[in-house]
PDB file of C-alpha atoms in Angstrom:
ATOM      1  CA  VAL A   1      80.503 122.706 180.914  1.00 53.00           C
ATOM      2  CA  CYS A   2      81.037 126.405 181.510  1.00 64.00           C
ATOM      3  CA  TRP A   3      84.422 127.349 182.940  1.00 71.00           C
ATOM      4  CA  PRO A   4      85.021 130.606 184.780  1.00 76.00           C
ATOM      5  CA  ASP A   5      87.117 133.365 183.265  1.00 82.00           C
ATOM      6  CA  ALA A   6      90.150 134.227 185.382  1.00 82.00           C
ATOM      7  CA  TYR A   7      91.543 137.753 185.386  1.00 80.00           C
ATOM      8  CA  ASP A   8      95.065 137.990 186.745  1.00 82.00           C
ATOM      9  CA  GLU A   9      96.491 141.244 188.117  1.00 83.00           C
ATOM     10  CA  ALA A  10      92.998 142.591 188.702  1.00 82.00           C
ATOM     11  CA  GLN A  11      94.454 145.297 190.965  1.00 80.00           C
ATOM     12  CA  HIS A  12      95.235 147.210 187.779  1.00 81.00           C
ATOM     13  CA  LEU A  13      91.512 147.801 187.322  1.00 80.00           C
ATOM     14  CA  VAL A  14      91.711 149.868 190.495  1.00 74.00           C
ATOM     15  CA  ASP A  15      95.138 151.357 189.795  1.00 72.00           C
ATOM     16  CA  TYR A  16      94.555 152.716 186.315  1.00 61.00           C
ATOM     17  CA  ARG A  17      90.842 153.448 186.000  1.00 53.00           C
ATOM     18  CA  ARG A  18      90.349 157.196 186.148  1.00 52.00           C
ATOM     19  CA  ASN A  19      86.988 156.987 187.867  1.00 59.00           C
ATOM     20  CA  GLY A  20      88.197 154.578 190.491  1.00 74.00           C
ATOM     21  CA  ALA A  21      87.163 151.340 192.039  1.00 79.00           C
ATOM     22  CA  TYR A  22      83.397 151.860 191.896  1.00 81.00           C
ATOM     23  CA  GLU A  23      83.308 152.224 188.115  1.00 84.00           C
ATOM     24  CA  ALA A  24      85.633 149.241 187.646  1.00 84.00           C
ATOM     25  CA  ALA A  25      83.521 147.127 190.014  1.00 85.00           C
ATOM     26  CA  ASP A  26      80.336 148.162 188.233  1.00 86.00           C
ATOM     27  CA  TRP A  27      81.890 147.258 184.878  1.00 86.00           C
ATOM     28  CA  ILE A  28      82.826 143.759 186.150  1.00 87.00           C
ATOM     29  CA  LYS A  29      79.318 143.249 187.539  1.00 88.00           C
ATOM     30  CA  SER A  30      77.771 144.311 184.206  1.00 90.00           C
ATOM     31  CA  LEU A  31      80.098 142.033 182.270  1.00 89.00           C
ATOM     32  CA  MET A  32      79.127 139.102 184.495  1.00 88.00           C
ATOM     33  CA  ASN A  33      75.428 139.879 183.954  1.00 89.00           C
ATOM     34  CA  GLU A  34      75.761 140.176 180.179  1.00 91.00           C
ATOM     35  CA  THR A  35      77.880 137.064 179.647  1.00 88.00           C
ATOM     36  CA  SER A  36      76.535 134.747 182.393  1.00 85.00           C
ATOM     37  CA  ILE A  37      80.119 133.655 182.962  1.00 85.00           C
ATOM     38  CA  ALA A  38      81.654 133.220 186.395  1.00 82.00           C
ATOM     39  CA  PHE A  39      84.750 135.305 187.040  1.00 85.00           C
ATOM     40  CA  VAL A  40      87.829 134.703 189.155  1.00 86.00           C
ATOM     41  CA  LEU A  41      89.727 137.862 190.069  1.00 85.00           C
ATOM     42  CA  ILE A  42      93.376 137.380 190.952  1.00 84.00           C
ATOM     43  CA  GLY A  43      95.544 140.190 192.192  1.00 81.00           C
ATOM     44  CA  LEU A  44      97.351 141.956 194.951  1.00 80.00           C
ATOM     45  CA  LYS A  45      95.654 142.750 198.246  1.00 82.00           C
ATOM     46  CA  ARG A  46      94.343 146.065 196.922  1.00 82.00           C
ATOM     47  CA  THR A  47      92.133 144.118 194.476  1.00 83.00           C
ATOM     48  CA  GLU A  48      89.741 143.900 197.427  1.00 85.00           C
ATOM     49  CA  ASN A  49      89.026 147.605 196.861  1.00 83.00           C
ATOM     50  CA  LEU A  50      86.918 146.514 193.885  1.00 84.00           C
ATOM     51  CA  LEU A  51      84.730 144.466 196.202  1.00 86.00           C
ATOM     52  CA  LEU A  52      84.561 147.164 198.854  1.00 86.00           C
ATOM     53  CA  ALA A  53      83.388 149.673 196.246  1.00 85.00           C
ATOM     54  CA  ASN A  54      80.304 147.734 195.191  1.00 85.00           C
ATOM     55  CA  GLU A  55      78.083 145.782 197.584  1.00 88.00           C
ATOM     56  CA  GLN A  56      76.468 143.668 194.853  1.00 87.00           C
ATOM     57  CA  LEU A  57      79.848 142.658 193.468  1.00 86.00           C
ATOM     58  CA  ARG A  58      81.085 141.934 196.999  1.00 87.00           C
ATOM     59  CA  ARG A  59      78.225 139.441 197.476  1.00 88.00           C
ATOM     60  CA  ARG A  60      79.133 137.695 194.232  1.00 86.00           C
ATOM     61  CA  PHE A  61      82.748 137.348 195.349  1.00 84.00           C
ATOM     62  CA  SER A  62      82.041 136.452 198.964  1.00 79.00           C
ATOM     63  CA  ALA A  63      84.509 133.552 198.964  1.00 81.00           C
ATOM     64  CA  THR A  64      87.954 135.123 198.808  1.00 82.00           C
ATOM     65  CA  VAL A  65      91.269 133.395 199.368  1.00 82.00           C
ATOM     66  CA  ALA A  66      94.369 135.307 200.412  1.00 78.00           C
ATOM     67  CA  TYR A  67      97.803 133.942 199.541  1.00 76.00           C
ATOM     68  CA  ASP A  68     100.774 135.646 201.087  1.00 78.00           C
ATOM     69  CA  ARG A  69     104.441 135.059 200.507  1.00 83.00           C
ATOM     70  CA  PHE A  70     106.091 132.157 202.275  1.00 85.00           C
ATOM     71  CA  THR A  71     107.619 133.040 205.610  1.00 81.00           C
ATOM     72  CA  PHE A  72     110.678 131.374 207.026  1.00 76.00           C
ATOM     73  CA  SER A  73     110.401 130.325 210.630  1.00 77.00           C
ATOM     74  CA  ALA A  74     110.522 127.053 212.537  1.00 74.00           C
ATOM     75  CA  ASN A  75     106.737 126.733 212.202  1.00 75.00           C
ATOM     76  CA  THR A  76     106.271 127.774 208.574  1.00 74.00           C
ATOM     77  CA  SER A  77     109.389 126.798 206.630  1.00 84.00           C
ATOM     78  CA  LEU A  78     108.101 123.260 205.968  1.00 88.00           C
ATOM     79  CA  HIS A  79     105.710 124.578 203.305  1.00 88.00           C
ATOM     80  CA  PHE A  80     108.551 126.372 201.534  1.00 92.00           C
ATOM     81  CA  VAL A  81     110.689 123.223 201.688  1.00 94.00           C
ATOM     82  CA  MET A  82     107.840 121.164 200.238  1.00 94.00           C
ATOM     83  CA  LEU A  83     107.507 123.658 197.375  1.00 93.00           C
ATOM     84  CA  LEU A  84     111.248 123.468 196.657  1.00 96.00           C
ATOM     85  CA  GLN A  85     111.099 119.679 196.738  1.00 97.00           C
ATOM     86  CA  ALA A  86     108.174 119.631 194.299  1.00 96.00           C
ATOM     87  CA  ILE A  87     109.925 122.030 191.914  1.00 97.00           C
ATOM     88  CA  GLU A  88     113.158 120.036 192.066  1.00 98.00           C
ATOM     89  CA  GLY A  89     111.269 116.842 191.256  1.00 96.00           C
ATOM     90  CA  GLU A  90     109.784 118.329 188.072  1.00 97.00           C
ATOM     91  CA  LEU A  91     112.948 119.779 186.557  1.00 98.00           C
ATOM     92  CA  PRO A  92     113.968 118.529 183.101  1.00 97.00           C
ATOM     93  CA  VAL A  93     117.685 118.820 183.970  1.00 98.00           C
ATOM     94  CA  GLN A  94     119.967 117.472 186.683  1.00 98.00           C
ATOM     95  CA  THR A  95     120.340 119.670 189.727  1.00 98.00           C
ATOM     96  CA  ILE A  96     121.954 119.979 193.088  1.00 98.00           C
ATOM     97  CA  SER A  97     119.552 119.396 195.957  1.00 98.00           C
ATOM     98  CA  PHE A  98     117.235 122.325 196.579  1.00 98.00           C
ATOM     99  CA  VAL A  99     116.333 121.062 200.051  1.00 97.00           C
ATOM    100  CA  GLU A 100     119.686 121.048 201.827  1.00 97.00           C
ATOM    101  CA  PRO A 101     119.488 123.514 204.755  1.00 95.00           C
ATOM    102  CA  ALA A 102     121.841 126.085 203.192  1.00 96.00           C
ATOM    103  CA  MET A 103     120.051 125.867 199.823  1.00 98.00           C
ATOM    104  CA  ILE A 104     116.663 126.369 201.447  1.00 96.00           C
ATOM    105  CA  LYS A 105     117.969 129.544 203.073  1.00 96.00           C
ATOM    106  CA  ARG A 106     119.562 130.687 199.794  1.00 98.00           C
ATOM    107  CA  PHE A 107     116.321 130.211 197.860  1.00 98.00           C
ATOM    108  CA  TYR A 108     114.323 131.955 200.554  1.00 96.00           C
ATOM    109  CA  LEU A 109     116.614 134.987 200.686  1.00 97.00           C
ATOM    110  CA  ALA A 110     116.801 135.135 196.872  1.00 98.00           C
ATOM    111  CA  SER A 111     113.015 135.118 196.502  1.00 96.00           C
ATOM    112  CA  TYR A 112     111.834 136.675 199.772  1.00 95.00           C
ATOM    113  CA  GLY A 113     109.395 133.773 199.853  1.00 92.00           C
ATOM    114  CA  LEU A 114     107.615 134.972 196.710  1.00 91.00           C
ATOM    115  CA  ILE A 115     106.823 132.208 194.245  1.00 90.00           C
ATOM    116  CA  ASP A 116     107.219 134.585 191.290  1.00 90.00           C
ATOM    117  CA  TYR A 117     110.898 135.240 192.061  1.00 96.00           C
ATOM    118  CA  LEU A 118     111.534 131.600 192.929  1.00 96.00           C
ATOM    119  CA  ILE A 119     110.121 130.365 189.618  1.00 96.00           C
ATOM    120  CA  LYS A 120     111.952 133.037 187.611  1.00 97.00           C
ATOM    121  CA  ILE A 121     115.272 131.948 189.137  1.00 98.00           C
ATOM    122  CA  VAL A 122     114.648 128.246 188.556  1.00 98.00           C
ATOM    123  CA  ASP A 123     113.301 128.760 185.019  1.00 98.00           C
ATOM    124  CA  ARG A 124     116.343 130.822 184.109  1.00 98.00           C
ATOM    125  CA  ALA A 125     118.686 128.233 185.645  1.00 99.00           C
ATOM    126  CA  VAL A 126     117.086 125.469 183.563  1.00 98.00           C
ATOM    127  CA  TRP A 127     117.379 127.649 180.458  1.00 98.00           C
ATOM    128  CA  LEU A 128     121.069 128.361 181.173  1.00 99.00           C
ATOM    129  CA  VAL A 129     121.809 124.647 181.595  1.00 99.00           C
ATOM    130  CA  GLN A 130     120.074 123.796 178.334  1.00 98.00           C
ATOM    131  CA  VAL A 131     121.471 126.661 176.239  1.00 98.00           C
ATOM    132  CA  GLN A 132     125.027 126.329 177.551  1.00 98.00           C
ATOM    133  CA  ASP A 133     124.888 122.505 177.455  1.00 98.00           C
ATOM    134  CA  LEU A 134     125.876 122.232 181.112  1.00 98.00           C
ATOM    135  CA  VAL A 135     125.713 119.066 183.201  1.00 97.00           C
ATOM    136  CA  GLY A 136     123.068 120.487 185.508  1.00 98.00           C
ATOM    137  CA  ILE A 137     122.069 123.234 187.912  1.00 99.00           C
ATOM    138  CA  GLU A 138     124.902 124.160 190.277  1.00 99.00           C
ATOM    139  CA  LEU A 139     125.435 127.211 192.495  1.00 98.00           C
ATOM    140  CA  PRO A 140     127.141 129.276 189.734  1.00 99.00           C
ATOM    141  CA  VAL A 141     124.168 128.656 187.422  1.00 99.00           C
ATOM    142  CA  LEU A 142     121.740 129.763 190.133  1.00 99.00           C
ATOM    143  CA  ALA A 143     123.937 132.808 190.842  1.00 99.00           C
ATOM    144  CA  GLN A 144     123.729 133.812 187.174  1.00 99.00           C
ATOM    145  CA  ALA A 145     119.982 133.144 187.117  1.00 99.00           C
ATOM    146  CA  PHE A 146     119.533 135.370 190.185  1.00 99.00           C
ATOM    147  CA  GLU A 147     121.474 138.177 188.495  1.00 98.00           C
ATOM    148  CA  ASP A 148     119.532 137.756 185.253  1.00 98.00           C
ATOM    149  CA  GLU A 149     116.077 137.625 186.829  1.00 98.00           C
ATOM    150  CA  VAL A 150     116.129 139.403 190.194  1.00 98.00           C
ATOM    151  CA  TRP A 151     119.096 141.697 190.707  1.00 97.00           C
ATOM    152  CA  SER A 152     121.611 142.438 187.980  1.00 97.00           C
ATOM    153  CA  TYR A 153     123.748 144.554 190.345  1.00 96.00           C
ATOM    154  CA  ALA A 154     124.296 141.804 192.922  1.00 96.00           C
ATOM    155  CA  THR A 155     127.824 141.647 194.270  1.00 96.00           C
ATOM    156  CA  GLU A 156     129.317 138.283 195.210  1.00 96.00           C
ATOM    157  CA  ASP A 157     128.577 138.728 198.915  1.00 97.00           C
ATOM    158  CA  ARG A 158     124.961 139.780 198.182  1.00 98.00           C
ATOM    159  CA  ASN A 159     124.088 137.097 195.628  1.00 99.00           C
ATOM    160  CA  PRO A 160     122.368 134.291 197.580  1.00 99.00           C
ATOM    161  CA  PHE A 161     123.852 131.646 195.282  1.00 99.00           C
ATOM    162  CA  SER A 162     127.425 132.899 195.417  1.00 98.00           C
ATOM    163  CA  ALA A 163     129.917 130.917 197.503  1.00 96.00           C
ATOM    164  CA  SER A 164     130.788 134.140 199.358  1.00 97.00           C
ATOM    165  CA  PHE A 165     127.174 135.159 200.148  1.00 98.00           C
ATOM    166  CA  ASN A 166     126.824 136.613 203.659  1.00 96.00           C
ATOM    167  CA  PHE A 167     123.318 135.155 204.274  1.00 96.00           C
ATOM    168  CA  GLN A 168     121.841 138.528 205.211  1.00 96.00           C
ATOM    169  CA  PRO A 169     118.368 139.489 203.899  1.00 95.00           C
ATOM    170  CA  LEU A 170     118.368 141.683 200.800  1.00 96.00           C
ATOM    171  CA  PHE A 171     116.672 144.656 202.469  1.00 92.00           C
ATOM    172  CA  GLY A 172     119.525 147.141 202.116  1.00 91.00           C
ATOM    173  CA  LYS A 173     119.462 150.331 200.096  1.00 93.00           C
ATOM    174  CA  ARG A 174     119.012 149.532 196.388  1.00 94.00           C
ATOM    175  CA  GLU A 175     118.617 145.836 197.114  1.00 95.00           C
ATOM    176  CA  PRO A 176     115.697 143.885 195.625  1.00 95.00           C
ATOM    177  CA  PHE A 177     113.530 143.789 198.735  1.00 94.00           C
ATOM    178  CA  GLU A 178     114.430 147.243 200.101  1.00 92.00           C
ATOM    179  CA  THR A 179     110.829 148.430 200.280  1.00 86.00           C
ATOM    180  CA  PHE A 180     109.374 145.157 201.545  1.00 79.00           C
ATOM    181  CA  GLU A 181     108.471 144.745 205.184  1.00 59.00           C
ATOM    182  CA  GLU A 182     111.248 143.037 207.080  1.00 52.00           C
ATOM    183  CA  SER A 183     110.307 139.766 208.710  1.00 45.00           C
ATOM    184  CA  SER A 184     112.060 136.912 210.413  1.00 42.00           C
ATOM    185  CA  THR A 185     114.368 134.960 208.130  1.00 44.00           C
TER     186      THR A 185
END
């Protein structure tokens, strides 16, 4: 059985190659030819520039899948809730419910719907519970995890897991999602 090779953060092939996307795309195509191994390219949206630069490579990667961040609206929040529920069910420590309405909103605002931020917060919270020999994950643990992993300068009213959080998106100046496109929350 031959498994494909997966290359994460493939956008860096476009970002840092001096001769641009065409040379990077040609290199990938040559590597595929020489090794007879299937490749999976994973990266930000601009990874598609590799495919646009080389028609032969584009044909080889004709099946692309785009994953965007989770959005939070009446129609789409169910997927985010299901993710939180799945994560909560796999934790090796006790925890408060991740799927209470206020907690769902807190996790969404803390992560902007990006799985990377969500997992960093939860991983850090688990680590804090284990290292500090705490009973389980509570709001103060999540608040510390958010500060450790996402925004070390968070004030009480801007930390989504603080009791005094104002439930406003973190799009302000020098806030974690300042340069992200604002969407409905």
